[in-house]
Structures are given as structure tokens and as C-alpha cells.
């Protein structure tokens, strides 16, 4: 009966945080064990009692300050200097700028919204069709949950009780592999469609792009460098990145006005509050899942299907692709990790880092696939292009993403190369 209530609430478009909290309350009530209600508030607040979760609002704040402060535009100019002269140059610029932004924002949906406004009109003006322009931008958003910092990695690290800094390190090589796969996809599509050759910047334009773009690169260097060198925790790196974005936007570029700060802070607080509320509700739901021994039941079912770790991960990818199509990535992560991580580690000996990277990338593909496809609809609303036309243009990128996922499931060292274990 509890499963029925969960399904009805979920299909009834009730916010996922309320779905989880209300389902847990219904379970306690129907079980007749009302003593569990006394532990309900403790489980609710205990789920968010983690220092690592403070990184989420701070990374959101860094992204907001970057966008308002003109840092995004300078990063795009710097990307033009690196790859602008190739055939399909603006598509490469879009992708490189997305990789730079991924090292700052950590949220695929936010990145797709920001980059759609910045890149799609420019690509269309140079002769690219709008669906392809929107597809490249949306595909670039897939890098955000993989390249550090990643909001999904922060959540996974807290839930799996693994160091968030090590989760960030686990995402570096997979993120670069995905970027290379997208570069090859753009090269093939550019040749087939005969997209225009780009233009290399003049010497003066190059000097200006370097002069204004290199300070902007300080933000991802602060985040990644601080973590790699052990100088700062992810939360401290997020705070330093926010400060750097504020100083650059206000004093170097001059685009950020003090009057903008209340709006930026309010938007950050609202978005972070939604995520934290979801995590709190998931803590209670995970408690119910554990109490009902669902991980053990799922383990017994999976054991009857396969004993091979690679086959298990392929099965997991297939299931999570379906889950990601109908449930938001954060919510899906919160639902599946308590059930499947113990199975992956205990029964198949899979590293939590490999499991986390595969799960996060698989779930975020749901952003770009119907019927829910939040990222698809964000790109559509920002560009005025029908979602299905963007989806058709996205198919080569989705195939490249799936190929990368299979490679990550097959070769565990790709996720542990920078961790040393």
C-alpha cells in the first residue's frame, strides 16, 4: 500500500520532497508503530546535518555571481581564442566554454539556461541551424555533473559517506573523456552538414581575450587546484570561488553592481532551499527503505540475474535511464543510492567512486530525454525551438554519452586514476 501511495503522489505532480516525506509518514501510520513518529524530526534534520552540503549554496552563488558579473562572456571569448578557427568553430567554442563553466557551476540545468542565452543566438547568426545550436549547448550541460564541482557528487558523497573531494577527483577523467566524445561528434556532424569554418581572432582580439579571460579562469583553478593540492575542502573552495566571482565581476569587469546582490542572494537562497528540503525529506524516506530491508530484497533479485560487475553496471545503466526519464536527477539519486550502493559494494565489489560517476552521468541523461527532460525544455524555452527538434539533433551526443558510460562501466580505473586507490 505504501508503494501505491508513493506512485499516486509522484504521478500526481506533487513536489518530490513532499512525495518522500508524506510516503514516510503514511508508512509509519499504516505500520501501527507510532513510536517511529518520535524519530521522524530527528531523521529529517539529521539528513542535512553535514558540513559538505554547505558547498551546494556556495557553488550556486558562485554561478550566479559569474553570470551577473560578466565572467561567462569572458570565458566564451577565451574559448574562441582556443578553438574558434576550426570548421564548426562556434560549436567547439560552445563546448569548451561549457567545460570551463562546468568547473564552476556544478548544475546542468543552470548551465544549460546560462549558455543557451549566450551561445545559441551567436551560432544562429553565423549560419548554424537553431536545433543543432541548442543541442550542442544542452549536451555541454552534461559535463556539469561530471567535471568538478558537481552538485550531484556533493549529494552522493554525503549519502555514500565518501570524501567529496575524492568524488570530484573521480569525475575529472570521465568528464574529459565525455568532452572528447562530444568534440568528435561535432567534427563528424560538422563535416556531414558542412558547417562554416570559424575565424581565428586577430592578434589584438587575442590579446584582449587573454587579458580579460585569464582572470576568469582563476575561478575554476581555485576550485580544482585547491582540492587537488589539498589546500581547501570543496566547501572552502566554493566560498573562495564565490568571493573571486564577486571581486572580478565588481572591480575588474565592472558588470556586477551592488544593487544586483539582493536579487542574486535571494535567487541562490530559494534554489538552495529547494535542494536542501529535498535532501531532508529523502533522509526520512531512506530510513523507511532501510527499515523495510529493501536493499537486501533488491540484492537477492539482482543476484538471480547476474554475478558479473560489468553486467550489473550495464543493467543499472538501463534501469536508471528509464528512471531518469521520469524523475529529476537529484530526486532519483536520493532514491536509488540507499538501495543500490550496498549491493554494488557488498555483492559485486564495485568502487563507490565508479558507482557514483556511472549513476550520476546516467541520471543526468534524463535531463535531455522525453517525457520529462527538464534540460530539454529549458533549452527549448530559451531558444524558442520545439523540444523534439532539439532531441533529434541531440541523438548523436546521446549516443556518444552512452558509449562513454559503457567504457566507464567496463574500466574502473578511469574513475579512480586520480584517487590512487
mmCIF file of N, CA and C in Angstrom, residues 146-148 153 163-177 224 227-230 351 353-354 357 408 411-421:
data_model
loop_
_atom_site.group_PDB
_atom_site.id
_atom_site.type_symbol
_atom_site.label_atom_id
_atom_site.label_comp_id
_atom_site.label_asym_id
_atom_site.label_seq_id
_atom_site.Cartn_x
_atom_site.Cartn_y
_atom_site.Cartn_z
ATOM 1 N N UNK A 146 29.641 16.036 -14.011
ATOM 2 C CA UNK A 146 30.766 15.110 -14.030
ATOM 3 C C UNK A 146 32.072 15.824 -13.693
ATOM 4 N N UNK A 147 32.358 16.915 -14.391
ATOM 5 C CA UNK A 147 33.553 17.685 -14.060
ATOM 6 C C UNK A 147 33.343 18.398 -12.724
ATOM 7 N N UNK A 148 34.365 18.417 -11.868
ATOM 8 C CA UNK A 148 34.194 19.087 -10.574
ATOM 9 C C UNK A 148 34.102 20.609 -10.758
ATOM 10 N N UNK A 153 27.651 15.114 -7.206
ATOM 11 C CA UNK A 153 28.750 14.465 -6.492
ATOM 12 C C UNK A 153 28.752 14.849 -5.014
ATOM 13 N N UNK A 163 34.609 10.812 0.828
ATOM 14 C CA UNK A 163 35.059 12.206 0.766
ATOM 15 C C UNK A 163 34.607 12.891 -0.521
ATOM 16 N N UNK A 164 33.999 14.063 -0.393
ATOM 17 C CA UNK A 164 33.516 14.790 -1.569
ATOM 18 C C UNK A 164 34.680 15.185 -2.473
ATOM 19 N N UNK A 165 35.816 15.547 -1.864
ATOM 20 C CA UNK A 165 36.990 15.911 -2.665
ATOM 21 C C UNK A 165 37.417 14.749 -3.557
ATOM 22 N N UNK A 166 37.356 13.528 -3.042
ATOM 23 C CA UNK A 166 37.736 12.364 -3.847
ATOM 24 C C UNK A 166 36.699 12.074 -4.938
ATOM 25 N N UNK A 167 35.421 12.351 -4.651
ATOM 26 C CA UNK A 167 34.402 12.216 -5.698
ATOM 27 C C UNK A 167 34.679 13.197 -6.826
ATOM 28 N N UNK A 168 35.082 14.420 -6.477
ATOM 29 C CA UNK A 168 35.430 15.402 -7.504
ATOM 30 C C UNK A 168 36.589 14.893 -8.366
ATOM 31 N N UNK A 169 37.607 14.325 -7.705
ATOM 32 C CA UNK A 169 38.750 13.798 -8.445
ATOM 33 C C UNK A 169 38.328 12.643 -9.362
ATOM 34 N N UNK A 170 37.384 11.841 -8.907
ATOM 35 C CA UNK A 170 36.905 10.709 -9.710
ATOM 36 C C UNK A 170 36.228 11.171 -10.991
ATOM 37 N N UNK A 171 35.697 12.383 -11.001
ATOM 38 C CA UNK A 171 34.974 12.872 -12.173
ATOM 39 C C UNK A 171 35.841 13.536 -13.220
ATOM 40 N N UNK A 172 37.125 13.797 -12.924
ATOM 41 C CA UNK A 172 37.959 14.561 -13.860
ATOM 42 C C UNK A 172 38.165 13.810 -15.166
ATOM 43 N N UNK A 173 38.686 12.593 -15.100
ATOM 44 C CA UNK A 173 38.969 11.833 -16.317
ATOM 45 C C UNK A 173 37.685 11.473 -17.075
ATOM 46 N N UNK A 174 36.608 10.985 -16.408
ATOM 47 C CA UNK A 174 35.361 10.754 -17.147
ATOM 48 C C UNK A 174 34.823 12.016 -17.830
ATOM 49 N N UNK A 175 34.936 13.175 -17.147
ATOM 50 C CA UNK A 175 34.466 14.414 -17.752
ATOM 51 C C UNK A 175 35.261 14.778 -18.991
ATOM 52 N N UNK A 176 36.580 14.585 -18.941
ATOM 53 C CA UNK A 176 37.412 14.865 -20.107
ATOM 54 C C UNK A 176 37.116 13.888 -21.242
ATOM 55 N N UNK A 177 36.878 12.615 -20.903
ATOM 56 C CA UNK A 177 36.520 11.628 -21.929
ATOM 57 C C UNK A 177 35.205 12.001 -22.613
ATOM 58 N N UNK A 224 39.392 23.621 -8.437
ATOM 59 C CA UNK A 224 40.045 22.340 -8.704
ATOM 60 C C UNK A 224 41.433 22.287 -8.074
ATOM 61 N N UNK A 227 41.408 21.759 -4.302
ATOM 62 C CA UNK A 227 41.069 20.383 -3.922
ATOM 63 C C UNK A 227 42.219 19.430 -4.249
ATOM 64 N N UNK A 228 42.796 19.580 -5.468
ATOM 65 C CA UNK A 228 43.877 18.680 -5.879
ATOM 66 C C UNK A 228 45.098 18.798 -4.974
ATOM 67 N N UNK A 229 45.437 20.033 -4.585
ATOM 68 C CA UNK A 229 46.622 20.259 -3.763
ATOM 69 C C UNK A 229 46.356 20.086 -2.274
ATOM 70 N N UNK A 230 45.104 19.815 -1.925
ATOM 71 C CA UNK A 230 44.769 19.623 -0.520
ATOM 72 C C UNK A 230 44.792 20.907 0.298
ATOM 73 N N UNK A 351 33.772 -0.170 -6.763
ATOM 74 C CA UNK A 351 34.198 1.025 -6.033
ATOM 75 C C UNK A 351 33.054 2.027 -5.941
ATOM 76 N N UNK A 353 33.324 5.095 -6.055
ATOM 77 C CA UNK A 353 33.623 6.191 -6.985
ATOM 78 C C UNK A 353 33.152 5.841 -8.394
ATOM 79 N N UNK A 354 33.438 4.612 -8.822
ATOM 80 C CA UNK A 354 32.941 4.186 -10.128
ATOM 81 C C UNK A 354 31.415 4.173 -10.139
ATOM 82 N N UNK A 357 30.042 7.862 -10.270
ATOM 83 C CA UNK A 357 30.186 8.528 -11.565
ATOM 84 C C UNK A 357 29.197 7.954 -12.573
ATOM 85 N N UNK A 408 33.141 3.562 -19.002
ATOM 86 C CA UNK A 408 33.354 3.777 -17.567
ATOM 87 C C UNK A 408 32.930 2.564 -16.752
ATOM 88 N N UNK A 411 35.846 -0.173 -17.468
ATOM 89 C CA UNK A 411 37.193 0.093 -16.962
ATOM 90 C C UNK A 411 37.116 0.909 -15.665
ATOM 91 N N UNK A 412 37.147 0.275 -14.507
ATOM 92 C CA UNK A 412 37.012 1.000 -13.235
ATOM 93 C C UNK A 412 38.113 2.035 -12.997
ATOM 94 N N UNK A 413 39.321 1.796 -13.537
ATOM 95 C CA UNK A 413 40.446 2.692 -13.253
ATOM 96 C C UNK A 413 40.208 4.095 -13.801
ATOM 97 N N UNK A 414 39.300 4.246 -14.756
ATOM 98 C CA UNK A 414 39.025 5.567 -15.300
ATOM 99 C C UNK A 414 38.436 6.511 -14.251
ATOM 100 N N UNK A 415 37.819 5.945 -13.232
ATOM 101 C CA UNK A 415 37.240 6.779 -12.175
ATOM 102 C C UNK A 415 38.115 6.864 -10.944
ATOM 103 N N UNK A 416 39.141 6.045 -10.862
ATOM 104 C CA UNK A 416 39.987 6.053 -9.670
ATOM 105 C C UNK A 416 41.426 6.476 -9.960
ATOM 106 N N UNK A 417 41.694 6.893 -11.204
ATOM 107 C CA UNK A 417 43.065 7.202 -11.609
ATOM 108 C C UNK A 417 43.677 8.320 -10.784
ATOM 109 N N UNK A 418 42.877 9.330 -10.425
ATOM 110 C CA UNK A 418 43.397 10.473 -9.693
ATOM 111 C C UNK A 418 43.274 10.306 -8.168
ATOM 112 N N UNK A 419 42.673 9.206 -7.746
ATOM 113 C CA UNK A 419 42.462 8.981 -6.313
ATOM 114 C C UNK A 419 43.566 8.128 -5.739
ATOM 115 N N UNK A 420 44.097 7.216 -6.559
ATOM 116 C CA UNK A 420 45.182 6.366 -6.093
ATOM 117 C C UNK A 420 44.718 5.170 -5.313
ATOM 118 N N UNK A 421 43.487 4.722 -5.562
ATOM 119 C CA UNK A 421 43.034 3.507 -4.895
ATOM 120 C C UNK A 421 42.053 2.749 -5.790
#
